[in-house]
Amino acid sequence: MMKEEIKIFFTALMFYTRIPCPRNIDHSPEYINKATRYFPLIGWIIGVISFAVFWLSSYLFDTNISVLLSLIAGVLLTGAFHEDGLADVFDGFGGGWTKAKILEIMKDSRVGAYGVIALIFLFCLKFFGLNNLLSKTGNFDYLLIALIFVTYHSLARLTAINIVFTSQYSREDETSKAKPIAKSHSYKEIVGAYVFGLIPLIVLCIIQWKFCFVIFPLTLLYFYSKRYFNKWIDGYTGDCLGAVEQIAECVCLLTFLALWKFM
């Protein structure tokens, strides 16, 4: 059991990041399907490393550069996996008016105007949101900052994976990058995702309980995204999950920033 769980974890690490994994790990559809239970845990890893980059660079540069370097680290660690999905979704839904056309555009590897504009606004919101949020922590409380990094990454991934648990895969030809995670899930995947997705928030709420209100906008994002995708393409694709994950990161940061006014 333990060996299998370790293999499932490394499968998640290999599929969702560019972090090197043992050679015996492959893209087995069975293990990738089970690896969804560790998707929010991958957020812990990305959050910790991004925080480490921020912390170390803060000794050499000002907050602006340190925040930017932490965002770059996150992109490099995931290979822009989710950002690519966001760009494809905005291109597809911005330029297509039928399910077939939307899916066709999203499958195109080229990035259009809608995707470029979406990425610009995305990184602006992330940069200014994270920068302003960290400036309010006071004397750089690094434990609190580390929790913020881990929490917004894990919650964003939990929000995205909820769509997999409650919706169906859209493409009939099963050629999308989401094919391996488009199958049924057992309770282990759902429980695992929620445990790893919520633990950082629970710890953060011990420090300040008002952070728990971030659940409400994320829930609205989940329901709206699910409804929107079902309306236009009868389900989701891997690009849809990437888009929701990235938007959820922005929602987390902006909600934390707004809540800070009441702390």
mmCIF file of C-alpha atoms in Angstrom:
data_model
loop_
_atom_site.group_PDB
_atom_site.id
_atom_site.type_symbol
_atom_site.label_atom_id
_atom_site.label_comp_id
_atom_site.label_asym_id
_atom_site.label_seq_id
_atom_site.Cartn_x
_atom_site.Cartn_y
_atom_site.Cartn_z
ATOM 1 C CA MET A 1 0.000 0.000 0.000
ATOM 2 C CA MET A 2 2.723 2.464 0.960
ATOM 3 C CA LYS A 3 4.742 1.704 -2.181
ATOM 4 C CA GLU A 4 1.659 2.253 -4.319
ATOM 5 C CA GLU A 5 0.856 5.572 -2.604
ATOM 6 C CA ILE A 6 4.432 6.747 -3.106
ATOM 7 C CA LYS A 7 4.184 5.858 -6.790
ATOM 8 C CA ILE A 8 0.858 7.689 -7.065
ATOM 9 C CA PHE A 9 2.390 10.754 -5.409
ATOM 10 C CA PHE A 10 5.369 10.790 -7.762
ATOM 11 C CA THR A 11 2.972 10.335 -10.685
ATOM 12 C CA ALA A 12 1.174 13.493 -9.548
ATOM 13 C CA LEU A 13 4.492 15.280 -9.141
ATOM 14 C CA MET A 14 5.595 14.243 -12.635
ATOM 15 C CA PHE A 15 2.274 15.074 -14.299
ATOM 16 C CA TYR A 16 1.651 18.458 -12.638
ATOM 17 C CA THR A 17 5.220 19.791 -12.346
ATOM 18 C CA ARG A 18 8.638 19.755 -14.002
ATOM 19 C CA ILE A 19 10.305 18.479 -10.831
ATOM 20 C CA PRO A 20 12.458 15.386 -11.562
ATOM 21 C CA CYS A 21 10.981 12.045 -10.475
ATOM 22 C CA PRO A 22 12.298 8.474 -10.231
ATOM 23 C CA ARG A 23 12.793 6.754 -13.592
ATOM 24 C CA ASN A 24 10.239 4.034 -12.898
ATOM 25 C CA ILE A 25 7.407 6.585 -12.839
ATOM 26 C CA ASP A 26 5.441 6.816 -16.089
ATOM 27 C CA HIS A 27 2.217 8.386 -17.372
ATOM 28 C CA SER A 28 0.058 5.420 -16.433
ATOM 29 C CA PRO A 29 -3.620 6.488 -16.832
ATOM 30 C CA GLU A 30 -4.547 4.429 -13.766
ATOM 31 C CA TYR A 31 -2.062 6.210 -11.519
ATOM 32 C CA ILE A 32 -2.693 9.640 -13.030
ATOM 33 C CA ASN A 33 -6.385 9.177 -12.260
ATOM 34 C CA LYS A 34 -5.556 8.282 -8.664
ATOM 35 C CA ALA A 35 -3.008 11.116 -8.488
ATOM 36 C CA THR A 36 -5.807 13.692 -8.311
ATOM 37 C CA ARG A 37 -5.872 13.035 -4.560
ATOM 38 C CA TYR A 38 -2.437 14.684 -4.375
ATOM 39 C CA PHE A 39 -3.178 17.638 -6.646
ATOM 40 C CA PRO A 40 -3.601 20.102 -3.725
ATOM 41 C CA LEU A 41 -0.498 18.592 -2.093
ATOM 42 C CA ILE A 42 1.420 19.613 -5.211
ATOM 43 C CA GLY A 43 0.219 23.103 -4.312
ATOM 44 C CA TRP A 44 2.060 22.762 -0.991
ATOM 45 C CA ILE A 45 5.284 22.006 -2.847
ATOM 46 C CA ILE A 46 4.883 24.842 -5.341
ATOM 47 C CA GLY A 47 3.903 27.201 -2.517
ATOM 48 C CA VAL A 48 6.881 26.262 -0.325
ATOM 49 C CA ILE A 49 9.401 26.613 -3.138
ATOM 50 C CA SER A 50 7.866 29.900 -4.322
ATOM 51 C CA PHE A 51 8.028 31.189 -0.753
ATOM 52 C CA ALA A 52 11.656 30.068 -0.436
ATOM 53 C CA VAL A 53 12.521 32.025 -3.572
ATOM 54 C CA PHE A 54 10.746 35.090 -2.167
ATOM 55 C CA TRP A 55 12.425 34.728 1.239
ATOM 56 C CA LEU A 56 15.943 34.290 -0.122
ATOM 57 C CA SER A 57 15.634 37.019 -2.740
ATOM 58 C CA SER A 58 14.216 39.449 -0.156
ATOM 59 C CA TYR A 59 17.693 39.603 1.407
ATOM 60 C CA LEU A 60 19.087 40.884 -1.888
ATOM 61 C CA PHE A 61 16.240 42.810 -3.526
ATOM 62 C CA ASP A 62 13.166 44.826 -2.629
ATOM 63 C CA THR A 63 9.676 43.296 -2.281
ATOM 64 C CA ASN A 64 8.691 43.990 -5.890
ATOM 65 C CA ILE A 65 11.523 41.965 -7.374
ATOM 66 C CA SER A 66 11.209 39.232 -4.737
ATOM 67 C CA VAL A 67 7.500 38.767 -5.479
ATOM 68 C CA LEU A 68 8.175 38.689 -9.221
ATOM 69 C CA LEU A 69 10.900 36.071 -8.774
ATOM 70 C CA SER A 70 8.555 33.931 -6.676
ATOM 71 C CA LEU A 71 5.943 34.051 -9.445
ATOM 72 C CA ILE A 72 8.566 33.126 -12.030
ATOM 73 C CA ALA A 73 9.583 30.180 -9.850
ATOM 74 C CA GLY A 74 5.990 28.941 -9.807
ATOM 75 C CA VAL A 75 5.747 29.136 -13.591
ATOM 76 C CA LEU A 76 9.040 27.293 -14.061
ATOM 77 C CA LEU A 77 8.092 24.574 -11.581
ATOM 78 C CA THR A 78 4.828 23.781 -13.382
ATOM 79 C CA GLY A 79 6.073 24.465 -16.898
ATOM 80 C CA ALA A 80 3.293 27.067 -17.286
ATOM 81 C CA PHE A 81 0.920 24.076 -17.317
ATOM 82 C CA HIS A 82 -2.047 25.972 -15.857
ATOM 83 C CA GLU A 83 -1.256 29.313 -17.487
ATOM 84 C CA ASP A 84 -1.354 27.598 -20.871
ATOM 85 C CA GLY A 85 -4.814 26.268 -20.017
ATOM 86 C CA LEU A 86 -6.027 29.734 -19.081
ATOM 87 C CA ALA A 87 -4.814 31.198 -22.382
ATOM 88 C CA ASP A 88 -6.438 28.374 -24.373
ATOM 89 C CA VAL A 89 -9.755 28.792 -22.548
ATOM 90 C CA PHE A 90 -9.920 32.530 -23.207
ATOM 91 C CA ASP A 91 -9.007 31.974 -26.848
ATOM 92 C CA GLY A 92 -11.558 29.176 -27.208
ATOM 93 C CA PHE A 93 -14.501 30.772 -25.475
ATOM 94 C CA GLY A 94 -13.630 34.214 -26.804
ATOM 95 C CA GLY A 95 -13.399 33.130 -30.434
ATOM 96 C CA GLY A 96 -15.794 30.180 -30.634
ATOM 97 C CA TRP A 97 -19.599 30.124 -30.629
ATOM 98 C CA THR A 98 -20.223 26.382 -30.818
ATOM 99 C CA LYS A 99 -18.901 23.463 -28.806
ATOM 100 C CA ALA A 100 -16.958 22.095 -31.773
ATOM 101 C CA LYS A 101 -15.354 25.458 -32.556
ATOM 102 C CA ILE A 102 -14.462 26.191 -28.926
ATOM 103 C CA LEU A 103 -12.800 22.794 -28.535
ATOM 104 C CA GLU A 104 -11.007 23.185 -31.853
ATOM 105 C CA ILE A 105 -9.558 26.570 -30.860
ATOM 106 C CA MET A 106 -8.514 25.321 -27.419
ATOM 107 C CA LYS A 107 -6.707 22.399 -29.026
ATOM 108 C CA ASP A 108 -4.645 24.782 -31.184
ATOM 109 C CA SER A 109 -1.158 25.260 -29.687
ATOM 110 C CA ARG A 110 -1.008 28.874 -30.868
ATOM 111 C CA VAL A 111 -1.966 31.655 -28.474
ATOM 112 C CA GLY A 112 -4.369 34.318 -29.706
ATOM 113 C CA ALA A 113 -5.210 37.841 -28.610
ATOM 114 C CA TYR A 114 -7.731 36.736 -25.972
ATOM 115 C CA GLY A 115 -5.174 34.416 -24.393
ATOM 116 C CA VAL A 116 -2.395 37.012 -24.358
ATOM 117 C CA ILE A 117 -4.666 39.663 -22.827
ATOM 118 C CA ALA A 118 -5.889 37.179 -20.199
ATOM 119 C CA LEU A 119 -2.323 36.271 -19.217
ATOM 120 C CA ILE A 120 -1.318 39.925 -18.912
ATOM 121 C CA PHE A 121 -4.211 40.680 -16.572
ATOM 122 C CA LEU A 122 -3.619 37.427 -14.680
ATOM 123 C CA PHE A 123 0.012 38.196 -13.875
ATOM 124 C CA CYS A 124 -0.818 41.812 -13.041
ATOM 125 C CA LEU A 125 -3.437 40.684 -10.529
ATOM 126 C CA LYS A 126 -1.098 38.086 -9.056
ATOM 127 C CA PHE A 127 1.832 40.467 -8.793
ATOM 128 C CA PHE A 128 -0.002 43.447 -7.327
ATOM 129 C CA GLY A 129 -2.250 41.278 -5.159
ATOM 130 C CA LEU A 130 0.615 39.291 -3.651
ATOM 131 C CA ASN A 131 2.829 42.366 -3.355
ATOM 132 C CA ASN A 132 0.188 44.380 -1.505
ATOM 133 C CA LEU A 133 -0.772 41.433 0.674
ATOM 134 C CA LEU A 134 2.784 40.730 1.803
ATOM 135 C CA SER A 135 3.407 44.416 2.507
ATOM 136 C CA LYS A 136 0.605 44.277 5.085
ATOM 137 C CA THR A 137 2.091 41.418 7.102
ATOM 138 C CA GLY A 138 4.328 43.831 9.003
ATOM 139 C CA ASN A 139 8.035 43.236 9.536
ATOM 140 C CA PHE A 140 7.766 40.297 7.166
ATOM 141 C CA ASP A 141 6.228 37.624 9.385
ATOM 142 C CA TYR A 142 7.734 34.803 7.337
ATOM 143 C CA LEU A 143 5.673 32.031 8.952
ATOM 144 C CA LEU A 144 2.472 33.835 7.999
ATOM 145 C CA ILE A 145 3.808 34.568 4.503
ATOM 146 C CA ALA A 146 4.769 30.915 4.010
ATOM 147 C CA LEU A 147 1.247 29.857 5.025
ATOM 148 C CA ILE A 148 -0.251 32.346 2.575
ATOM 149 C CA PHE A 149 1.854 30.946 -0.263
ATOM 150 C CA VAL A 150 0.943 27.338 0.526
ATOM 151 C CA THR A 151 -2.733 28.121 1.164
ATOM 152 C CA TYR A 152 -3.476 29.980 -2.037
ATOM 153 C CA HIS A 153 -1.752 27.338 -4.139
ATOM 154 C CA SER A 154 -3.506 24.409 -2.446
ATOM 155 C CA LEU A 155 -6.965 26.028 -2.409
ATOM 156 C CA ALA A 156 -6.706 26.962 -6.084
ATOM 157 C CA ARG A 157 -5.964 23.349 -7.011
ATOM 158 C CA LEU A 158 -8.777 22.055 -4.813
ATOM 159 C CA THR A 159 -11.211 24.425 -6.536
ATOM 160 C CA ALA A 160 -10.146 23.162 -9.959
ATOM 161 C CA ILE A 161 -10.200 19.470 -9.101
ATOM 162 C CA ASN A 162 -13.751 19.811 -7.733
ATOM 163 C CA ILE A 163 -14.895 20.233 -11.323
ATOM 164 C CA VAL A 164 -13.416 16.815 -12.154
ATOM 165 C CA PHE A 165 -15.300 15.275 -9.223
ATOM 166 C CA THR A 166 -18.670 16.760 -10.192
ATOM 167 C CA SER A 167 -18.648 17.134 -13.973
ATOM 168 C CA GLN A 168 -17.919 15.076 -17.068
ATOM 169 C CA TYR A 169 -15.145 15.205 -19.610
ATOM 170 C CA SER A 170 -16.132 17.097 -22.735
ATOM 171 C CA ARG A 171 -14.074 15.797 -25.644
ATOM 172 C CA GLU A 172 -15.545 12.776 -27.407
ATOM 173 C CA ASP A 173 -12.230 11.807 -29.035
ATOM 174 C CA GLU A 174 -10.374 11.778 -25.687
ATOM 175 C CA THR A 175 -7.345 13.493 -27.223
ATOM 176 C CA SER A 176 -7.067 16.285 -24.705
ATOM 177 C CA LYS A 177 -4.324 16.660 -22.134
ATOM 178 C CA ALA A 178 -6.989 15.913 -19.483
ATOM 179 C CA LYS A 179 -7.756 12.440 -20.806
ATOM 180 C CA PRO A 180 -6.004 10.568 -17.949
ATOM 181 C CA ILE A 181 -8.009 12.377 -15.248
ATOM 182 C CA ALA A 182 -11.355 12.234 -16.995
ATOM 183 C CA LYS A 183 -12.526 8.967 -15.439
ATOM 184 C CA SER A 184 -14.447 8.070 -12.301
ATOM 185 C CA HIS A 185 -12.959 8.688 -8.881
ATOM 186 C CA SER A 186 -13.170 6.790 -5.635
ATOM 187 C CA TYR A 187 -13.693 8.348 -2.231
ATOM 188 C CA LYS A 188 -9.908 8.218 -1.706
ATOM 189 C CA GLU A 189 -9.327 10.829 -4.406
ATOM 190 C CA ILE A 190 -12.031 13.125 -3.044
ATOM 191 C CA VAL A 191 -11.024 12.776 0.617
ATOM 192 C CA GLY A 192 -7.335 13.145 -0.193
ATOM 193 C CA ALA A 193 -7.902 16.277 -2.273
ATOM 194 C CA TYR A 194 -9.986 17.915 0.458
ATOM 195 C CA VAL A 195 -7.586 17.005 3.246
ATOM 196 C CA PHE A 196 -4.533 18.390 1.451
ATOM 197 C CA GLY A 197 -6.527 21.312 0.090
ATOM 198 C CA LEU A 198 -7.949 22.501 3.416
ATOM 199 C CA ILE A 199 -5.196 21.797 5.981
ATOM 200 C CA PRO A 200 -3.148 24.943 5.107
ATOM 201 C CA LEU A 201 -6.292 27.096 5.357
ATOM 202 C CA ILE A 202 -7.179 25.576 8.726
ATOM 203 C CA VAL A 203 -3.712 26.375 10.052
ATOM 204 C CA LEU A 204 -3.976 29.901 8.647
ATOM 205 C CA CYS A 205 -7.360 30.329 10.322
ATOM 206 C CA ILE A 206 -5.817 29.423 13.673
ATOM 207 C CA ILE A 207 -3.708 32.561 13.285
ATOM 208 C CA GLN A 208 -6.650 34.670 12.051
ATOM 209 C CA TRP A 209 -10.094 33.074 11.732
ATOM 210 C CA LYS A 210 -11.377 35.594 9.191
ATOM 211 C CA PHE A 211 -9.275 33.959 6.480
ATOM 212 C CA CYS A 212 -11.949 31.232 6.358
ATOM 213 C CA PHE A 213 -14.187 33.585 4.345
ATOM 214 C CA VAL A 214 -12.038 32.848 1.285
ATOM 215 C CA ILE A 215 -14.145 29.697 0.867
ATOM 216 C CA PHE A 216 -17.156 31.740 -0.287
ATOM 217 C CA PRO A 217 -15.720 33.398 -3.427
ATOM 218 C CA LEU A 218 -13.939 30.148 -4.331
ATOM 219 C CA THR A 219 -17.237 28.273 -4.064
ATOM 220 C CA LEU A 220 -18.897 30.848 -6.306
ATOM 221 C CA LEU A 221 -16.046 30.483 -8.802
ATOM 222 C CA TYR A 222 -16.454 26.708 -8.791
ATOM 223 C CA PHE A 223 -20.230 26.779 -9.362
ATOM 224 C CA TYR A 224 -20.049 29.502 -12.013
ATOM 225 C CA SER A 225 -17.199 27.794 -13.886
ATOM 226 C CA LYS A 226 -18.907 24.420 -13.820
ATOM 227 C CA ARG A 227 -22.174 25.922 -15.050
ATOM 228 C CA TYR A 228 -20.422 27.946 -17.760
ATOM 229 C CA PHE A 229 -18.402 25.021 -19.089
ATOM 230 C CA ASN A 230 -21.431 22.709 -19.036
ATOM 231 C CA LYS A 231 -23.470 25.291 -20.942
ATOM 232 C CA TRP A 232 -20.962 25.735 -23.758
ATOM 233 C CA ILE A 233 -19.040 22.454 -24.062
ATOM 234 C CA ASP A 234 -21.058 19.972 -21.961
ATOM 235 C CA GLY A 235 -18.292 19.421 -19.425
ATOM 236 C CA TYR A 236 -14.659 20.306 -18.911
ATOM 237 C CA THR A 237 -11.239 19.836 -20.513
ATOM 238 C CA GLY A 238 -7.747 20.036 -19.054
ATOM 239 C CA ASP A 239 -7.545 23.638 -20.241
ATOM 240 C CA CYS A 240 -10.687 24.448 -18.256
ATOM 241 C CA LEU A 241 -9.103 23.052 -15.096
ATOM 242 C CA GLY A 242 -5.950 25.107 -15.670
ATOM 243 C CA ALA A 243 -7.998 28.256 -16.160
ATOM 244 C CA VAL A 244 -10.007 27.696 -12.975
ATOM 245 C CA GLU A 245 -6.822 26.995 -11.012
ATOM 246 C CA GLN A 246 -5.217 30.236 -12.149
ATOM 247 C CA ILE A 247 -8.317 32.347 -11.569
ATOM 248 C CA ALA A 248 -8.706 30.735 -8.135
ATOM 249 C CA GLU A 249 -5.151 31.810 -7.231
ATOM 250 C CA CYS A 250 -6.104 35.410 -8.019
ATOM 251 C CA VAL A 251 -9.377 35.077 -6.103
ATOM 252 C CA CYS A 252 -7.503 33.792 -3.037
ATOM 253 C CA LEU A 253 -4.956 36.617 -3.076
ATOM 254 C CA LEU A 254 -7.532 39.356 -3.649
ATOM 255 C CA THR A 255 -9.857 37.926 -0.979
ATOM 256 C CA PHE A 256 -7.026 37.746 1.574
ATOM 257 C CA LEU A 257 -6.141 41.335 0.707
ATOM 258 C CA ALA A 258 -9.743 42.491 1.107
ATOM 259 C CA LEU A 259 -10.150 40.610 4.408
ATOM 260 C CA TRP A 260 -7.046 42.282 5.781
ATOM 261 C CA LYS A 261 -8.987 45.535 6.125
ATOM 262 C CA PHE A 262 -11.135 43.883 8.797
ATOM 263 C CA MET A 263 -8.294 42.369 10.821
#
